[in-house]
Amino acid sequence: MKLAVFDCDGTLVDGQAPICEAMEAAFAAFSLPAPSRGAIRRAVGLSLPQAIRQLLPASDTEQQNAMAEAYKLSFRSAREQGRVAQPLFPGIEGTLRGLHSAGWTLGVATGMSDRGLTHCLAANGIADLFVTLQTADRHPSKPHPAMLEQALFEAGAQPAEAVMIGDTVYDIEMAGAVQVRAIGVDWGYHHPRELTEAGAEIVVESPALLLAHLLA
């Protein structure tokens, strides 16, 4: 058994524009000034209420949940209007299919919703590659280990047989909590140095290098 669990946004797909626009709309719905796009990008990977808490520390749970619903409404509206683009990063599909062909089991652990992840994977033609999908709808926010623990359970893998691949310290810290190897990618939202300091065994510069490292 070899299990590779991927974060989605910032690792598999580039969805920063619709995320920033939906977060800006959520703040506007409450007549609040929007945070900078840099701050929004740094919160990607957290579940929505936790991301809003990071962006608006003075908010309480009720406001965080209400703003999360406003975010979802804006994002859903944009998707229905065909304004949401979440393309795969160049080389990602080849890496996924290369791992799959080599006998790896693949999974996703993401702060997205079930609906959002299902749509994203289907739109990019890669939904068939994954055997376990873990989202914020059913788990606490990263870096809590619940998503990764459930992915291990569903895949029938032990921690020593798995690797977590992501672009944020939340992914790396989640892996460390269950003693799973962690690999960072440098094309996402957190700086490579942060990923290394959080415990990543390596930070790769391209999907091709990721594939080579895992198949070595």
mmCIF file with all atom_site columns, C-alpha atoms in Angstrom:
data_model
loop_
_atom_site.group_PDB
_atom_site.id
_atom_site.type_symbol
_atom_site.label_atom_id
_atom_site.label_alt_id
_atom_site.label_comp_id
_atom_site.label_asym_id
_atom_site.label_entity_id
_atom_site.label_seq_id
_atom_site.pdbx_PDB_ins_code
_atom_site.Cartn_x
_atom_site.Cartn_y
_atom_site.Cartn_z
_atom_site.occupancy
_atom_site.B_iso_or_equiv
_atom_site.pdbx_formal_charge
_atom_site.auth_seq_id
_atom_site.auth_comp_id
_atom_site.auth_asym_id
_atom_site.auth_atom_id
_atom_site.pdbx_PDB_model_num
ATOM 1   C CA . MET A 1 1   ? 0.000   0.000  0.000   1.00 0.00 ? 1   MET A CA 1
ATOM 2   C CA . LYS A 1 2   ? 1.189   3.466  -0.950  1.00 0.00 ? 2   LYS A CA 1
ATOM 3   C CA . LEU A 1 3   ? -1.275  6.285  -0.260  1.00 0.00 ? 3   LEU A CA 1
ATOM 4   C CA . ALA A 1 4   ? -0.796  9.862  -1.478  1.00 0.00 ? 4   ALA A CA 1
ATOM 5   C CA . VAL A 1 5   ? -3.253  12.383 -0.036  1.00 0.00 ? 5   VAL A CA 1
ATOM 6   C CA . PHE A 1 6   ? -3.366  15.760 -1.751  1.00 0.00 ? 6   PHE A CA 1
ATOM 7   C CA . ASP A 1 7   ? -4.643  19.122 -0.674  1.00 0.00 ? 7   ASP A CA 1
ATOM 8   C CA . CYS A 1 8   ? -6.783  20.598 -3.452  1.00 0.00 ? 8   CYS A CA 1
ATOM 9   C CA . ASP A 1 9   ? -6.718  24.367 -3.887  1.00 0.00 ? 9   ASP A CA 1
ATOM 10  C CA . GLY A 1 10  ? -3.152  25.634 -4.137  1.00 0.00 ? 10  GLY A CA 1
ATOM 11  C CA . THR A 1 11  ? -1.840  22.098 -4.702  1.00 0.00 ? 11  THR A CA 1
ATOM 12  C CA . LEU A 1 12  ? -3.949  20.466 -7.414  1.00 0.00 ? 12  LEU A CA 1
ATOM 13  C CA . VAL A 1 13  ? -5.831  23.495 -8.730  1.00 0.00 ? 13  VAL A CA 1
ATOM 14  C CA . ASP A 1 14  ? -5.394  27.260 -8.935  1.00 0.00 ? 14  ASP A CA 1
ATOM 15  C CA . GLY A 1 15  ? -8.613  28.751 -7.589  1.00 0.00 ? 15  GLY A CA 1
ATOM 16  C CA . GLN A 1 16  ? -7.309  31.881 -5.902  1.00 0.00 ? 16  GLN A CA 1
ATOM 17  C CA . ALA A 1 17  ? -9.322  34.383 -7.965  1.00 0.00 ? 17  ALA A CA 1
ATOM 18  C CA . PRO A 1 18  ? -12.807 33.015 -7.165  1.00 0.00 ? 18  PRO A CA 1
ATOM 19  C CA . ILE A 1 19  ? -11.813 32.454 -3.527  1.00 0.00 ? 19  ILE A CA 1
ATOM 20  C CA . CYS A 1 20  ? -10.688 36.071 -3.137  1.00 0.00 ? 20  CYS A CA 1
ATOM 21  C CA . GLU A 1 21  ? -13.799 37.405 -4.886  1.00 0.00 ? 21  GLU A CA 1
ATOM 22  C CA . ALA A 1 22  ? -16.153 35.320 -2.714  1.00 0.00 ? 22  ALA A CA 1
ATOM 23  C CA . MET A 1 23  ? -14.377 36.375 0.478   1.00 0.00 ? 23  MET A CA 1
ATOM 24  C CA . GLU A 1 24  ? -14.546 40.023 -0.558  1.00 0.00 ? 24  GLU A CA 1
ATOM 25  C CA . ALA A 1 25  ? -18.275 39.596 -1.186  1.00 0.00 ? 25  ALA A CA 1
ATOM 26  C CA . ALA A 1 26  ? -18.734 38.016 2.260   1.00 0.00 ? 26  ALA A CA 1
ATOM 27  C CA . PHE A 1 27  ? -17.074 40.996 3.939   1.00 0.00 ? 27  PHE A CA 1
ATOM 28  C CA . ALA A 1 28  ? -19.095 43.428 1.820   1.00 0.00 ? 28  ALA A CA 1
ATOM 29  C CA . ALA A 1 29  ? -22.332 41.678 2.866   1.00 0.00 ? 29  ALA A CA 1
ATOM 30  C CA . PHE A 1 30  ? -21.542 42.760 6.436   1.00 0.00 ? 30  PHE A CA 1
ATOM 31  C CA . SER A 1 31  ? -20.355 46.244 5.415   1.00 0.00 ? 31  SER A CA 1
ATOM 32  C CA . LEU A 1 32  ? -16.799 45.398 6.427   1.00 0.00 ? 32  LEU A CA 1
ATOM 33  C CA . PRO A 1 33  ? -13.621 46.382 4.574   1.00 0.00 ? 33  PRO A CA 1
ATOM 34  C CA . ALA A 1 34  ? -12.188 43.407 2.742   1.00 0.00 ? 34  ALA A CA 1
ATOM 35  C CA . PRO A 1 35  ? -8.810  42.054 3.837   1.00 0.00 ? 35  PRO A CA 1
ATOM 36  C CA . SER A 1 36  ? -5.961  42.155 1.352   1.00 0.00 ? 36  SER A CA 1
ATOM 37  C CA . ARG A 1 37  ? -5.815  39.393 -1.200  1.00 0.00 ? 37  ARG A CA 1
ATOM 38  C CA . GLY A 1 38  ? -2.503  38.336 0.283   1.00 0.00 ? 38  GLY A CA 1
ATOM 39  C CA . ALA A 1 39  ? -4.186  37.808 3.654   1.00 0.00 ? 39  ALA A CA 1
ATOM 40  C CA . ILE A 1 40  ? -7.032  35.884 2.011   1.00 0.00 ? 40  ILE A CA 1
ATOM 41  C CA . ARG A 1 41  ? -4.596  33.615 0.188   1.00 0.00 ? 41  ARG A CA 1
ATOM 42  C CA . ARG A 1 42  ? -2.771  32.849 3.448   1.00 0.00 ? 42  ARG A CA 1
ATOM 43  C CA . ALA A 1 43  ? -6.056  31.638 4.957   1.00 0.00 ? 43  ALA A CA 1
ATOM 44  C CA . VAL A 1 44  ? -6.715  29.191 2.106   1.00 0.00 ? 44  VAL A CA 1
ATOM 45  C CA . GLY A 1 45  ? -6.611  25.650 3.442   1.00 0.00 ? 45  GLY A CA 1
ATOM 46  C CA . LEU A 1 46  ? -8.554  26.411 6.605   1.00 0.00 ? 46  LEU A CA 1
ATOM 47  C CA . SER A 1 47  ? -12.255 25.647 6.817   1.00 0.00 ? 47  SER A CA 1
ATOM 48  C CA . LEU A 1 48  ? -14.371 28.728 6.130   1.00 0.00 ? 48  LEU A CA 1
ATOM 49  C CA . PRO A 1 49  ? -15.258 29.806 9.703   1.00 0.00 ? 49  PRO A CA 1
ATOM 50  C CA . GLN A 1 50  ? -11.617 29.368 10.769  1.00 0.00 ? 50  GLN A CA 1
ATOM 51  C CA . ALA A 1 51  ? -10.409 31.331 7.750   1.00 0.00 ? 51  ALA A CA 1
ATOM 52  C CA . ILE A 1 52  ? -12.786 34.170 8.618   1.00 0.00 ? 52  ILE A CA 1
ATOM 53  C CA . ARG A 1 53  ? -11.624 34.061 12.241  1.00 0.00 ? 53  ARG A CA 1
ATOM 54  C CA . GLN A 1 54  ? -8.054  34.485 11.026  1.00 0.00 ? 54  GLN A CA 1
ATOM 55  C CA . LEU A 1 55  ? -9.051  37.370 8.755   1.00 0.00 ? 55  LEU A CA 1
ATOM 56  C CA . LEU A 1 56  ? -11.344 39.009 11.327  1.00 0.00 ? 56  LEU A CA 1
ATOM 57  C CA . PRO A 1 57  ? -10.009 38.132 14.806  1.00 0.00 ? 57  PRO A CA 1
ATOM 58  C CA . ALA A 1 58  ? -12.622 40.234 16.615  1.00 0.00 ? 58  ALA A CA 1
ATOM 59  C CA . SER A 1 59  ? -15.513 38.215 15.166  1.00 0.00 ? 59  SER A CA 1
ATOM 60  C CA . ASP A 1 60  ? -17.465 35.683 17.216  1.00 0.00 ? 60  ASP A CA 1
ATOM 61  C CA . THR A 1 61  ? -18.652 32.228 16.158  1.00 0.00 ? 61  THR A CA 1
ATOM 62  C CA . GLU A 1 62  ? -22.080 33.476 15.084  1.00 0.00 ? 62  GLU A CA 1
ATOM 63  C CA . GLN A 1 63  ? -20.589 36.093 12.785  1.00 0.00 ? 63  GLN A CA 1
ATOM 64  C CA . GLN A 1 64  ? -18.013 33.665 11.401  1.00 0.00 ? 64  GLN A CA 1
ATOM 65  C CA . ASN A 1 65  ? -20.727 31.168 10.499  1.00 0.00 ? 65  ASN A CA 1
ATOM 66  C CA . ALA A 1 66  ? -22.923 33.871 8.951   1.00 0.00 ? 66  ALA A CA 1
ATOM 67  C CA . MET A 1 67  ? -20.045 35.192 6.863   1.00 0.00 ? 67  MET A CA 1
ATOM 68  C CA . ALA A 1 68  ? -19.181 31.661 5.803   1.00 0.00 ? 68  ALA A CA 1
ATOM 69  C CA . GLU A 1 69  ? -22.723 31.278 4.471   1.00 0.00 ? 69  GLU A CA 1
ATOM 70  C CA . ALA A 1 70  ? -22.366 34.589 2.610   1.00 0.00 ? 70  ALA A CA 1
ATOM 71  C CA . TYR A 1 71  ? -19.129 33.303 1.088   1.00 0.00 ? 71  TYR A CA 1
ATOM 72  C CA . LYS A 1 72  ? -20.815 30.076 -0.035  1.00 0.00 ? 72  LYS A CA 1
ATOM 73  C CA . LEU A 1 73  ? -23.711 31.977 -1.553  1.00 0.00 ? 73  LEU A CA 1
ATOM 74  C CA . SER A 1 74  ? -21.368 34.227 -3.519  1.00 0.00 ? 74  SER A CA 1
ATOM 75  C CA . PHE A 1 75  ? -19.216 31.335 -4.674  1.00 0.00 ? 75  PHE A CA 1
ATOM 76  C CA . ARG A 1 76  ? -22.244 29.271 -5.711  1.00 0.00 ? 76  ARG A CA 1
ATOM 77  C CA . SER A 1 77  ? -23.699 32.198 -7.640  1.00 0.00 ? 77  SER A CA 1
ATOM 78  C CA . ALA A 1 78  ? -20.399 32.744 -9.455  1.00 0.00 ? 78  ALA A CA 1
ATOM 79  C CA . ARG A 1 79  ? -20.210 29.062 -10.370 1.00 0.00 ? 79  ARG A CA 1
ATOM 80  C CA . GLU A 1 80  ? -23.769 29.048 -11.704 1.00 0.00 ? 80  GLU A CA 1
ATOM 81  C CA . GLN A 1 81  ? -22.861 32.040 -13.852 1.00 0.00 ? 81  GLN A CA 1
ATOM 82  C CA . GLY A 1 82  ? -19.795 30.256 -15.197 1.00 0.00 ? 82  GLY A CA 1
ATOM 83  C CA . ARG A 1 83  ? -17.378 32.652 -13.516 1.00 0.00 ? 83  ARG A CA 1
ATOM 84  C CA . VAL A 1 84  ? -15.441 30.124 -11.412 1.00 0.00 ? 84  VAL A CA 1
ATOM 85  C CA . ALA A 1 85  ? -12.179 28.886 -12.894 1.00 0.00 ? 85  ALA A CA 1
ATOM 86  C CA . GLN A 1 86  ? -10.257 26.195 -10.973 1.00 0.00 ? 86  GLN A CA 1
ATOM 87  C CA . PRO A 1 87  ? -7.755  24.835 -13.501 1.00 0.00 ? 87  PRO A CA 1
ATOM 88  C CA . LEU A 1 88  ? -5.220  22.176 -12.652 1.00 0.00 ? 88  LEU A CA 1
ATOM 89  C CA . PHE A 1 89  ? -1.709  23.464 -12.239 1.00 0.00 ? 89  PHE A CA 1
ATOM 90  C CA . PRO A 1 90  ? 0.405   22.517 -15.267 1.00 0.00 ? 90  PRO A CA 1
ATOM 91  C CA . GLY A 1 91  ? 1.746   18.983 -14.917 1.00 0.00 ? 91  GLY A CA 1
ATOM 92  C CA . ILE A 1 92  ? -0.586  17.918 -12.110 1.00 0.00 ? 92  ILE A CA 1
ATOM 93  C CA . GLU A 1 93  ? -2.723  15.555 -14.174 1.00 0.00 ? 93  GLU A CA 1
ATOM 94  C CA . GLY A 1 94  ? 0.357   13.758 -15.492 1.00 0.00 ? 94  GLY A CA 1
ATOM 95  C CA . THR A 1 95  ? 1.698   13.354 -11.960 1.00 0.00 ? 95  THR A CA 1
ATOM 96  C CA . LEU A 1 96  ? -1.603  11.982 -10.659 1.00 0.00 ? 96  LEU A CA 1
ATOM 97  C CA . ARG A 1 97  ? -1.959  9.537  -13.532 1.00 0.00 ? 97  ARG A CA 1
ATOM 98  C CA . GLY A 1 98  ? 1.677   8.515  -13.180 1.00 0.00 ? 98  GLY A CA 1
ATOM 99  C CA . LEU A 1 99  ? 1.193   7.678  -9.506  1.00 0.00 ? 99  LEU A CA 1
ATOM 100 C CA . HIS A 1 100 ? -2.068  5.877  -10.262 1.00 0.00 ? 100 HIS A CA 1
ATOM 101 C CA . SER A 1 101 ? -0.393  3.789  -12.970 1.00 0.00 ? 101 SER A CA 1
ATOM 102 C CA . ALA A 1 102 ? 2.424   2.937  -10.561 1.00 0.00 ? 102 ALA A CA 1
ATOM 103 C CA . GLY A 1 103 ? -0.079  1.441  -8.123  1.00 0.00 ? 103 GLY A CA 1
ATOM 104 C CA . TRP A 1 104 ? -0.484  4.314  -5.697  1.00 0.00 ? 104 TRP A CA 1
ATOM 105 C CA . THR A 1 105 ? -3.812  4.913  -3.983  1.00 0.00 ? 105 THR A CA 1
ATOM 106 C CA . LEU A 1 106 ? -4.831  8.577  -4.157  1.00 0.00 ? 106 LEU A CA 1
ATOM 107 C CA . GLY A 1 107 ? -6.941  10.770 -1.900  1.00 0.00 ? 107 GLY A CA 1
ATOM 108 C CA . VAL A 1 108 ? -7.828  14.396 -1.206  1.00 0.00 ? 108 VAL A CA 1
ATOM 109 C CA . ALA A 1 109 ? -8.061  16.265 2.109   1.00 0.00 ? 109 ALA A CA 1
ATOM 110 C CA . THR A 1 110 ? -9.308  19.812 1.646   1.00 0.00 ? 110 THR A CA 1
ATOM 111 C CA . GLY A 1 111 ? -11.010 22.752 3.301   1.00 0.00 ? 111 GLY A CA 1
ATOM 112 C CA . MET A 1 112 ? -13.503 22.763 0.414   1.00 0.00 ? 112 MET A CA 1
ATOM 113 C CA . SER A 1 113 ? -17.086 21.561 0.781   1.00 0.00 ? 113 SER A CA 1
ATOM 114 C CA . ASP A 1 114 ? -18.231 18.199 -0.567  1.00 0.00 ? 114 ASP A CA 1
ATOM 115 C CA . ARG A 1 115 ? -20.101 19.953 -3.375  1.00 0.00 ? 115 ARG A CA 1
ATOM 116 C CA . GLY A 1 116 ? -17.177 22.187 -4.237  1.00 0.00 ? 116 GLY A CA 1
ATOM 117 C CA . LEU A 1 117 ? -14.644 19.374 -4.337  1.00 0.00 ? 117 LEU A CA 1
ATOM 118 C CA . THR A 1 118 ? -16.903 17.082 -6.377  1.00 0.00 ? 118 THR A CA 1
ATOM 119 C CA . HIS A 1 119 ? -17.488 19.830 -8.937  1.00 0.00 ? 119 HIS A CA 1
ATOM 120 C CA . CYS A 1 120 ? -13.800 20.755 -9.084  1.00 0.00 ? 120 CYS A CA 1
ATOM 121 C CA . LEU A 1 121 ? -12.541 17.208 -9.643  1.00 0.00 ? 121 LEU A CA 1
ATOM 122 C CA . ALA A 1 122 ? -15.245 16.398 -12.186 1.00 0.00 ? 122 ALA A CA 1
ATOM 123 C CA . ALA A 1 123 ? -14.678 19.617 -14.141 1.00 0.00 ? 123 ALA A CA 1
ATOM 124 C CA . ASN A 1 124 ? -10.983 18.748 -14.429 1.00 0.00 ? 124 ASN A CA 1
ATOM 125 C CA . GLY A 1 125 ? -11.623 15.118 -15.420 1.00 0.00 ? 125 GLY A CA 1
ATOM 126 C CA . ILE A 1 126 ? -9.735  13.540 -12.525 1.00 0.00 ? 126 ILE A CA 1
ATOM 127 C CA . ALA A 1 127 ? -12.505 12.401 -10.170 1.00 0.00 ? 127 ALA A CA 1
ATOM 128 C CA . ASP A 1 128 ? -11.943 8.746  -11.099 1.00 0.00 ? 128 ASP A CA 1
ATOM 129 C CA . LEU A 1 129 ? -8.405  8.754  -9.711  1.00 0.00 ? 129 LEU A CA 1
ATOM 130 C CA . PHE A 1 130 ? -9.293  9.151  -6.020  1.00 0.00 ? 130 PHE A CA 1
ATOM 131 C CA . VAL A 1 131 ? -10.567 6.545  -3.577  1.00 0.00 ? 131 VAL A CA 1
ATOM 132 C CA . THR A 1 132 ? -10.992 8.798  -0.536  1.00 0.00 ? 132 THR A CA 1
ATOM 133 C CA . LEU A 1 133 ? -12.219 12.399 -0.390  1.00 0.00 ? 133 LEU A CA 1
ATOM 134 C CA . GLN A 1 134 ? -12.211 14.323 2.882   1.00 0.00 ? 134 GLN A CA 1
ATOM 135 C CA . THR A 1 135 ? -13.705 17.809 3.184   1.00 0.00 ? 135 THR A CA 1
ATOM 136 C CA . ALA A 1 136 ? -14.588 20.524 5.677   1.00 0.00 ? 136 ALA A CA 1
ATOM 137 C CA . ASP A 1 137 ? -18.225 19.388 5.631   1.00 0.00 ? 137 ASP A CA 1
ATOM 138 C CA . ARG A 1 138 ? -17.373 16.328 7.720   1.00 0.00 ? 138 ARG A CA 1
ATOM 139 C CA . HIS A 1 139 ? -14.264 17.249 9.688   1.00 0.00 ? 139 HIS A CA 1
ATOM 140 C CA . PRO A 1 140 ? -12.694 19.951 11.849  1.00 0.00 ? 140 PRO A CA 1
ATOM 141 C CA . SER A 1 141 ? -10.458 22.401 10.025  1.00 0.00 ? 141 SER A CA 1
ATOM 142 C CA . LYS A 1 142 ? -6.853  21.572 9.278   1.00 0.00 ? 142 LYS A CA 1
ATOM 143 C CA . PRO A 1 143 ? -4.418  21.197 10.958  1.00 0.00 ? 143 PRO A CA 1
ATOM 144 C CA . HIS A 1 144 ? -6.676  18.926 13.039  1.00 0.00 ? 144 HIS A CA 1
ATOM 145 C CA . PRO A 1 145 ? -5.782  15.388 11.910  1.00 0.00 ? 145 PRO A CA 1
ATOM 146 C CA . ALA A 1 146 ? -9.343  14.068 11.412  1.00 0.00 ? 146 ALA A CA 1
ATOM 147 C CA . MET A 1 147 ? -9.330  14.366 7.612   1.00 0.00 ? 147 MET A CA 1
ATOM 148 C CA . LEU A 1 148 ? -6.076  12.470 7.259   1.00 0.00 ? 148 LEU A CA 1
ATOM 149 C CA . GLU A 1 149 ? -7.049  9.865  9.835   1.00 0.00 ? 149 GLU A CA 1
ATOM 150 C CA . GLN A 1 150 ? -10.255 9.134  7.906   1.00 0.00 ? 150 GLN A CA 1
ATOM 151 C CA . ALA A 1 151 ? -8.363  8.981  4.601   1.00 0.00 ? 151 ALA A CA 1
ATOM 152 C CA . LEU A 1 152 ? -6.022  6.386  6.111   1.00 0.00 ? 152 LEU A CA 1
ATOM 153 C CA . PHE A 1 153 ? -8.981  4.388  7.398   1.00 0.00 ? 153 PHE A CA 1
ATOM 154 C CA . GLU A 1 154 ? -10.876 4.439  4.099   1.00 0.00 ? 154 GLU A CA 1
ATOM 155 C CA . ALA A 1 155 ? -7.781  3.487  2.102   1.00 0.00 ? 155 ALA A CA 1
ATOM 156 C CA . GLY A 1 156 ? -6.766  0.774  4.569   1.00 0.00 ? 156 GLY A CA 1
ATOM 157 C CA . ALA A 1 157 ? -3.323  2.342  4.951   1.00 0.00 ? 157 ALA A CA 1
ATOM 158 C CA . GLN A 1 158 ? -1.009  2.772  7.910   1.00 0.00 ? 158 GLN A CA 1
ATOM 159 C CA . PRO A 1 159 ? 0.647   6.150  8.573   1.00 0.00 ? 159 PRO A CA 1
ATOM 160 C CA . ALA A 1 160 ? 4.030   4.774  7.495   1.00 0.00 ? 160 ALA A CA 1
ATOM 161 C CA . GLU A 1 161 ? 2.522   3.870  4.099   1.00 0.00 ? 161 GLU A CA 1
ATOM 162 C CA . ALA A 1 162 ? 1.175   7.346  3.375   1.00 0.00 ? 162 ALA A CA 1
ATOM 163 C CA . VAL A 1 163 ? 2.291   10.816 2.365   1.00 0.00 ? 163 VAL A CA 1
ATOM 164 C CA . MET A 1 164 ? 0.475   14.157 2.585   1.00 0.00 ? 164 MET A CA 1
ATOM 165 C CA . ILE A 1 165 ? 1.138   16.674 -0.185  1.00 0.00 ? 165 ILE A CA 1
ATOM 166 C CA . GLY A 1 166 ? 0.155   20.315 0.247   1.00 0.00 ? 166 GLY A CA 1
ATOM 167 C CA . ASP A 1 167 ? 1.027   23.960 -0.141  1.00 0.00 ? 167 ASP A CA 1
ATOM 168 C CA . THR A 1 168 ? 0.308   25.269 3.368   1.00 0.00 ? 168 THR A CA 1
ATOM 169 C CA . VAL A 1 169 ? 1.645   24.747 6.859   1.00 0.00 ? 169 VAL A CA 1
ATOM 170 C CA . TYR A 1 170 ? -1.826  23.452 7.793   1.00 0.00 ? 170 TYR A CA 1
ATOM 171 C CA . ASP A 1 171 ? -1.249  20.434 5.533   1.00 0.00 ? 171 ASP A CA 1
ATOM 172 C CA . ILE A 1 172 ? 2.218   19.801 6.912   1.00 0.00 ? 172 ILE A CA 1
ATOM 173 C CA . GLU A 1 173 ? 1.120   20.131 10.541  1.00 0.00 ? 173 GLU A CA 1
ATOM 174 C CA . MET A 1 174 ? -1.860  17.818 9.941   1.00 0.00 ? 174 MET A CA 1
ATOM 175 C CA . ALA A 1 175 ? 0.505   15.172 8.594   1.00 0.00 ? 175 ALA A CA 1
ATOM 176 C CA . GLY A 1 176 ? 2.827   15.540 11.552  1.00 0.00 ? 176 GLY A CA 1
ATOM 177 C CA . ALA A 1 177 ? -0.055  15.023 13.972  1.00 0.00 ? 177 ALA A CA 1
ATOM 178 C CA . VAL A 1 178 ? -0.549  11.465 12.675  1.00 0.00 ? 178 VAL A CA 1
ATOM 179 C CA . GLN A 1 179 ? 3.113   10.732 11.832  1.00 0.00 ? 179 GLN A CA 1
ATOM 180 C CA . VAL A 1 180 ? 2.559   10.766 8.085   1.00 0.00 ? 180 VAL A CA 1
ATOM 181 C CA . ARG A 1 181 ? 5.304   11.985 5.759   1.00 0.00 ? 181 ARG A CA 1
ATOM 182 C CA . ALA A 1 182 ? 4.697   15.464 4.398   1.00 0.00 ? 182 ALA A CA 1
ATOM 183 C CA . ILE A 1 183 ? 5.822   16.987 1.105   1.00 0.00 ? 183 ILE A CA 1
ATOM 184 C CA . GLY A 1 184 ? 5.356   20.660 0.339   1.00 0.00 ? 184 GLY A CA 1
ATOM 185 C CA . VAL A 1 185 ? 4.795   22.247 -3.060  1.00 0.00 ? 185 VAL A CA 1
ATOM 186 C CA . ASP A 1 186 ? 6.095   25.707 -3.871  1.00 0.00 ? 186 ASP A CA 1
ATOM 187 C CA . TRP A 1 187 ? 3.374   26.831 -6.301  1.00 0.00 ? 187 TRP A CA 1
ATOM 188 C CA . GLY A 1 188 ? 0.685   27.441 -3.674  1.00 0.00 ? 188 GLY A CA 1
ATOM 189 C CA . TYR A 1 189 ? -0.059  29.892 -0.879  1.00 0.00 ? 189 TYR A CA 1
ATOM 190 C CA . HIS A 1 190 ? 2.688   29.527 1.745   1.00 0.00 ? 190 HIS A CA 1
ATOM 191 C CA . HIS A 1 191 ? 6.419   30.141 1.369   1.00 0.00 ? 191 HIS A CA 1
ATOM 192 C CA . PRO A 1 192 ? 8.647   27.054 0.953   1.00 0.00 ? 192 PRO A CA 1
ATOM 193 C CA . ARG A 1 193 ? 10.632  28.039 4.061   1.00 0.00 ? 193 ARG A CA 1
ATOM 194 C CA . GLU A 1 194 ? 7.449   27.931 6.137   1.00 0.00 ? 194 GLU A CA 1
ATOM 195 C CA . LEU A 1 195 ? 6.665   24.444 4.843   1.00 0.00 ? 195 LEU A CA 1
ATOM 196 C CA . THR A 1 196 ? 10.130  23.175 5.694   1.00 0.00 ? 196 THR A CA 1
ATOM 197 C CA . GLU A 1 197 ? 9.985   24.701 9.158   1.00 0.00 ? 197 GLU A CA 1
ATOM 198 C CA . ALA A 1 198 ? 6.587   23.049 9.709   1.00 0.00 ? 198 ALA A CA 1
ATOM 199 C CA . GLY A 1 199 ? 8.107   19.637 9.001   1.00 0.00 ? 199 GLY A CA 1
ATOM 200 C CA . ALA A 1 200 ? 7.984   18.960 5.265   1.00 0.00 ? 200 ALA A CA 1
ATOM 201 C CA . GLU A 1 201 ? 10.632  16.439 4.247   1.00 0.00 ? 201 GLU A CA 1
ATOM 202 C CA . ILE A 1 202 ? 11.082  18.316 0.950   1.00 0.00 ? 202 ILE A CA 1
ATOM 203 C CA . VAL A 1 203 ? 9.440   21.167 -0.948  1.00 0.00 ? 203 VAL A CA 1
ATOM 204 C CA . VAL A 1 204 ? 9.209   20.380 -4.658  1.00 0.00 ? 204 VAL A CA 1
ATOM 205 C CA . GLU A 1 205 ? 9.297   22.978 -7.403  1.00 0.00 ? 205 GLU A CA 1
ATOM 206 C CA . SER A 1 206 ? 7.152   21.183 -9.972  1.00 0.00 ? 206 SER A CA 1
ATOM 207 C CA . PRO A 1 207 ? 4.681   18.287 -10.305 1.00 0.00 ? 207 PRO A CA 1
ATOM 208 C CA . ALA A 1 208 ? 7.294   16.403 -12.345 1.00 0.00 ? 208 ALA A CA 1
ATOM 209 C CA . LEU A 1 209 ? 9.759   16.612 -9.455  1.00 0.00 ? 209 LEU A CA 1
ATOM 210 C CA . LEU A 1 210 ? 7.031   15.463 -7.072  1.00 0.00 ? 210 LEU A CA 1
ATOM 211 C CA . LEU A 1 211 ? 6.399   12.383 -9.212  1.00 0.00 ? 211 LEU A CA 1
ATOM 212 C CA . ALA A 1 212 ? 10.113  11.637 -9.432  1.00 0.00 ? 212 ALA A CA 1
ATOM 213 C CA . HIS A 1 213 ? 10.535  11.969 -5.655  1.00 0.00 ? 213 HIS A CA 1
ATOM 214 C CA . LEU A 1 214 ? 7.635   9.631  -4.897  1.00 0.00 ? 214 LEU A CA 1
ATOM 215 C CA . LEU A 1 215 ? 8.658   7.010  -7.442  1.00 0.00 ? 215 LEU A CA 1
ATOM 216 C CA . ALA A 1 216 ? 12.357  7.057  -6.477  1.00 0.00 ? 216 ALA A CA 1
#
